[in-house]
Amino acid sequence: MSIQVRFFASLAESVGRRETGCAHAPGMTVADVWRQVNGDAAPPAGTLCARNQNYCRFDDRVEDGDEVAFFPRVTGG
Amino acid sequence: MIKVASEPFDPLFALRAHEERLGARLRGAGAQAMFVGSMRDFNEGEAVEAMVLEHYPGMTEKALAEIDAEAGKRWPLEASLIIHRHGRLLPGDAIVLVITASAHRQAAFEACSFLMDWLKTKAPFWKLEESAGKTRWVEAKDDDDAAARRWDRRQH
């Protein structure tokens, strides 16, 4: 098992991919997932995150098998 | 009811289908409020030829259902309908339809406004405008955040 990572919209363009994954480690947070797949580059200001399709915070813990998504502020409607 | 649609839809046809589905339930709801948001051919000083609406399959439907459920908790609604496009749209195409039905108009109007304010700030969609061979991601507006915040409950 591992963490499935997804990016959307302009953020997917700037990180250069829509999907990737990383290994889970004990105590891992959403912020750690970002660092695992994007290195030291901080997320752009205003970046939102979701864990298993629910909005979450960057300091939330993730569990093995989670889907974590990162995306810009939404613009629907 | 929530629908995320990949194809163009006609808001008035959707209203009629919605009323037929509800049947007798609508007889108790004397008030319906309806909002249609359509794609404009102009934005921030530039002509826009087309728009692509990206979404997060799964989370988008979940978020809309939660927003809809919240409206149902706050107002006495007989029914509500949200239809939102994704995919490629042309100027004039309907992007979003919100219909609320209640016994009286205040609840119908307020819930309709609430649903729009919340979906604009919480539903995972992102607009990509196409004009003159270029594409541009639409930026989120602080006004929309302010509009959503006016529905925040005061803490006592």
Short mmCIF file of C-alpha atoms in Angstrom, two decimals:
data_model
loop_
_atom_site.label_atom_id
_atom_site.label_comp_id
_atom_site.label_asym_id
_atom_site.label_seq_id
_atom_site.Cartn_x
_atom_site.Cartn_y
_atom_site.Cartn_z
CA MET A 1 0.00 0.00 0.00
CA SER A 2 1.08 3.60 -0.36
CA ILE A 3 -0.32 7.12 -0.75
CA GLN A 4 -1.94 8.09 -4.05
CA VAL A 5 -1.28 11.76 -4.82
CA ARG A 6 -3.29 13.90 -7.25
CA PHE A 7 -2.88 17.43 -8.55
CA PHE A 8 -5.45 19.57 -10.37
CA ALA A 9 -5.71 22.65 -12.57
CA SER A 10 -2.90 25.23 -12.59
CA LEU A 11 -1.12 23.39 -9.78
CA ALA A 12 -0.92 20.22 -11.90
CA GLU A 13 0.64 22.35 -14.63
CA SER A 14 3.21 23.89 -12.32
CA VAL A 15 4.28 20.60 -10.70
CA GLY A 16 4.22 18.93 -14.12
CA ARG A 17 1.95 16.00 -13.34
CA ARG A 18 -1.57 15.00 -12.35
CA GLU A 19 -0.91 11.80 -10.44
CA THR A 20 1.90 10.23 -8.53
CA GLY A 21 2.38 8.24 -5.35
CA CYS A 22 4.68 7.85 -2.42
CA ALA A 23 5.35 5.40 0.34
CA HIS A 24 3.61 5.88 3.66
CA ALA A 25 5.68 6.39 6.81
CA PRO A 26 4.45 6.41 10.44
CA GLY A 27 3.42 9.87 11.60
CA MET A 28 3.33 11.20 8.02
CA THR A 29 1.29 14.37 7.44
CA VAL A 30 -0.21 15.88 4.28
CA ALA A 31 2.67 18.38 4.32
CA ASP A 32 5.11 15.44 4.38
CA VAL A 33 3.35 13.95 1.35
CA TRP A 34 3.85 17.26 -0.49
CA ARG A 35 7.56 17.28 0.39
CA GLN A 36 7.97 13.62 -0.61
CA VAL A 37 6.67 14.24 -4.12
CA ASN A 38 7.73 17.88 -4.70
CA GLY A 39 10.93 18.22 -2.71
CA ASP A 40 11.67 21.48 -0.92
CA ALA A 41 9.54 23.72 -3.14
CA ALA A 42 6.72 25.05 -0.95
CA PRO A 43 3.14 24.84 -2.27
CA PRO A 44 2.00 28.11 -3.88
CA ALA A 45 0.08 30.45 -1.57
CA GLY A 46 -3.55 29.45 -1.31
CA THR A 47 -3.00 25.77 -2.20
CA LEU A 48 -5.74 23.57 -0.78
CA CYS A 49 -5.55 19.91 0.13
CA ALA A 50 -7.96 16.99 0.46
CA ARG A 51 -7.61 13.58 2.05
CA ASN A 52 -9.87 10.84 0.68
CA GLN A 53 -11.92 13.53 -1.08
CA ASN A 54 -12.57 15.57 2.06
CA TYR A 55 -10.96 18.96 2.61
CA CYS A 56 -8.16 18.65 5.13
CA ARG A 57 -5.25 20.62 6.59
CA PHE A 58 -1.58 20.32 5.75
CA ASP A 59 -0.81 19.19 9.31
CA ASP A 60 -3.37 16.34 9.22
CA ARG A 61 -1.96 12.82 9.51
CA VAL A 62 -2.30 10.48 6.55
CA GLU A 63 -2.80 6.71 6.65
CA ASP A 64 -1.52 4.02 4.36
CA GLY A 65 -3.79 3.75 1.33
CA ASP A 66 -5.04 7.36 1.51
CA GLU A 67 -5.68 9.49 -1.57
CA VAL A 68 -4.25 12.99 -1.08
CA ALA A 69 -5.03 15.80 -3.51
CA PHE A 70 -3.58 19.28 -3.90
CA PHE A 71 -5.29 22.03 -5.89
CA PRO A 72 -5.72 25.81 -6.20
CA ARG A 73 -8.67 27.78 -4.82
CA VAL A 74 -11.78 26.64 -6.65
CA THR A 75 -13.52 28.68 -9.34
CA GLY A 76 -16.76 26.89 -10.18
CA GLY A 77 -20.27 28.26 -10.30
CA MET B 1 -30.51 16.26 -6.07
CA ILE B 2 -27.04 16.80 -7.48
CA LYS B 3 -25.87 16.28 -11.04
CA VAL B 4 -22.43 16.94 -12.54
CA ALA B 5 -23.04 17.01 -16.29
CA SER B 6 -20.53 16.45 -19.06
CA GLU B 7 -22.92 17.63 -21.79
CA PRO B 8 -24.82 20.92 -22.35
CA PHE B 9 -28.17 21.13 -20.62
CA ASP B 10 -31.22 23.38 -20.98
CA PRO B 11 -32.12 24.95 -17.61
CA LEU B 12 -35.83 25.25 -18.40
CA PHE B 13 -36.02 21.65 -19.55
CA ALA B 14 -34.21 20.65 -16.33
CA LEU B 15 -36.75 22.65 -14.28
CA ARG B 16 -39.65 20.89 -16.00
CA ALA B 17 -38.06 17.44 -15.48
CA HIS B 18 -37.38 18.33 -11.81
CA GLU B 19 -41.04 19.33 -11.28
CA GLU B 20 -42.25 16.14 -12.92
CA ARG B 21 -39.98 14.06 -10.69
CA LEU B 22 -41.23 15.82 -7.57
CA GLY B 23 -44.87 15.48 -8.55
CA ALA B 24 -47.19 15.89 -5.56
CA ARG B 25 -44.35 17.01 -3.25
CA LEU B 26 -44.32 20.35 -5.03
CA ARG B 27 -47.93 21.12 -4.11
CA GLY B 28 -46.78 21.96 -0.59
CA ALA B 29 -43.99 24.18 -1.92
CA GLY B 30 -45.54 27.42 -3.10
CA ALA B 31 -42.18 29.02 -3.76
CA GLN B 32 -39.39 28.00 -6.10
CA ALA B 33 -36.21 30.05 -6.58
CA MET B 34 -33.99 29.39 -9.56
CA PHE B 35 -30.52 30.61 -10.51
CA VAL B 36 -28.80 29.99 -13.84
CA GLY B 37 -25.11 30.85 -14.32
CA SER B 38 -23.99 30.93 -17.94
CA MET B 39 -20.68 31.27 -19.67
CA ARG B 40 -19.93 34.82 -20.77
CA ASP B 41 -18.05 35.69 -23.92
CA PHE B 42 -16.00 38.35 -22.09
CA ASN B 43 -13.94 38.38 -18.92
CA GLU B 44 -11.51 40.95 -17.49
CA GLY B 45 -11.31 42.91 -20.71
CA GLU B 46 -10.75 39.95 -23.01
CA ALA B 47 -13.08 38.11 -25.35
CA VAL B 48 -13.41 34.48 -24.30
CA GLU B 49 -14.04 31.87 -27.00
CA ALA B 50 -14.50 28.76 -24.88
CA MET B 51 -14.00 27.49 -21.37
CA VAL B 52 -12.95 24.14 -19.98
CA LEU B 53 -14.23 23.28 -16.53
CA GLU B 54 -11.98 20.82 -14.73
CA HIS B 55 -13.34 18.92 -11.74
CA TYR B 56 -12.31 16.24 -9.22
CA PRO B 57 -14.50 13.22 -9.99
CA GLY B 58 -15.82 11.86 -6.73
CA MET B 59 -14.94 14.80 -4.52
CA THR B 60 -16.95 17.26 -6.62
CA GLU B 61 -20.14 15.23 -6.20
CA LYS B 62 -19.43 14.69 -2.51
CA ALA B 63 -18.81 18.39 -1.90
CA LEU B 64 -22.00 19.40 -3.73
CA ALA B 65 -24.01 16.84 -1.77
CA GLU B 66 -22.63 18.20 1.53
CA ILE B 67 -23.40 21.78 0.50
CA ASP B 68 -26.92 20.71 -0.49
CA ALA B 69 -27.40 18.85 2.81
CA GLU B 70 -26.31 21.96 4.73
CA ALA B 71 -28.97 24.04 2.95
CA GLY B 72 -31.54 21.42 3.93
CA LYS B 73 -30.48 21.72 7.60
CA ARG B 74 -30.72 25.52 7.63
CA TRP B 75 -33.97 26.05 5.68
CA PRO B 76 -37.26 24.14 5.42
CA LEU B 77 -36.79 22.98 1.82
CA GLU B 78 -39.16 20.65 0.09
CA ALA B 79 -36.56 19.98 -2.62
CA SER B 80 -33.39 21.32 -4.20
CA LEU B 81 -31.57 20.67 -7.44
CA ILE B 82 -28.01 21.53 -8.43
CA ILE B 83 -26.73 20.82 -11.95
CA HIS B 84 -23.14 21.85 -12.72
CA ARG B 85 -21.27 21.33 -15.97
CA HIS B 86 -17.78 20.06 -16.44
CA GLY B 87 -15.85 19.77 -19.70
CA ARG B 88 -15.81 22.23 -22.58
CA LEU B 89 -18.35 25.06 -22.74
CA LEU B 90 -19.10 27.75 -25.31
CA PRO B 91 -20.39 31.29 -24.63
CA GLY B 92 -24.04 31.18 -23.59
CA ASP B 93 -23.87 27.60 -22.29
CA ALA B 94 -25.35 27.09 -18.83
CA ILE B 95 -22.60 26.39 -16.29
CA VAL B 96 -24.73 25.91 -13.19
CA LEU B 97 -28.40 25.62 -12.26
CA VAL B 98 -29.70 25.84 -8.68
CA ILE B 99 -33.40 25.39 -7.85
CA THR B 100 -34.84 25.46 -4.34
CA ALA B 101 -38.44 24.80 -3.33
CA SER B 102 -40.04 25.73 -0.03
CA ALA B 103 -43.46 26.63 1.33
CA HIS B 104 -42.63 30.34 1.20
CA ARG B 105 -40.30 32.59 -0.72
CA GLN B 106 -37.83 33.76 1.95
CA ALA B 107 -36.43 30.26 2.51
CA ALA B 108 -36.36 29.52 -1.24
CA PHE B 109 -34.48 32.75 -2.07
CA GLU B 110 -32.02 32.51 0.83
CA ALA B 111 -31.22 28.82 0.27
CA CYS B 112 -30.66 29.43 -3.44
CA SER B 113 -28.25 32.28 -2.67
CA PHE B 114 -26.49 30.20 0.00
CA LEU B 115 -26.05 27.24 -2.37
CA MET B 116 -24.45 29.47 -5.00
CA ASP B 117 -22.15 31.24 -2.50
CA TRP B 118 -21.00 27.96 -1.01
CA LEU B 119 -20.53 26.04 -4.24
CA LYS B 120 -18.49 28.89 -5.71
CA THR B 121 -16.00 28.60 -2.83
CA LYS B 122 -16.14 24.92 -1.90
CA ALA B 123 -17.02 22.75 -4.92
CA PRO B 124 -13.88 21.49 -6.69
CA PHE B 125 -14.16 22.99 -10.16
CA TRP B 126 -11.54 25.10 -11.96
CA LYS B 127 -12.21 27.25 -15.02
CA LEU B 128 -9.74 27.47 -17.90
CA GLU B 129 -10.58 30.19 -20.42
CA GLU B 130 -9.55 29.95 -24.07
CA SER B 131 -9.09 33.11 -26.15
CA ALA B 132 -7.04 33.96 -29.20
CA GLY B 133 -5.22 30.65 -29.06
CA LYS B 134 -4.15 31.12 -25.43
CA THR B 135 -5.48 29.61 -22.23
CA ARG B 136 -5.77 31.24 -18.82
CA TRP B 137 -6.83 29.81 -15.48
CA VAL B 138 -9.52 31.97 -13.87
CA GLU B 139 -8.42 33.29 -10.46
CA ALA B 140 -10.57 32.82 -7.38
CA LYS B 141 -12.14 36.09 -6.21
CA ASP B 142 -11.97 37.40 -2.66
CA ASP B 143 -15.52 38.74 -3.15
CA ASP B 144 -16.73 35.15 -3.48
CA ASP B 145 -15.04 34.23 -0.20
CA ALA B 146 -16.68 37.24 1.46
CA ALA B 147 -20.06 36.20 0.05
CA ALA B 148 -19.65 32.70 1.47
CA ARG B 149 -18.56 34.06 4.86
CA ARG B 150 -21.80 36.02 5.29
CA TRP B 151 -23.51 32.67 5.83
CA ASP B 152 -21.17 31.78 8.71
CA ARG B 153 -23.07 31.07 11.87
CA ARG B 154 -22.40 33.47 14.74
CA GLN B 155 -20.84 31.71 17.74
CA HIS B 156 -22.77 32.32 20.95
#
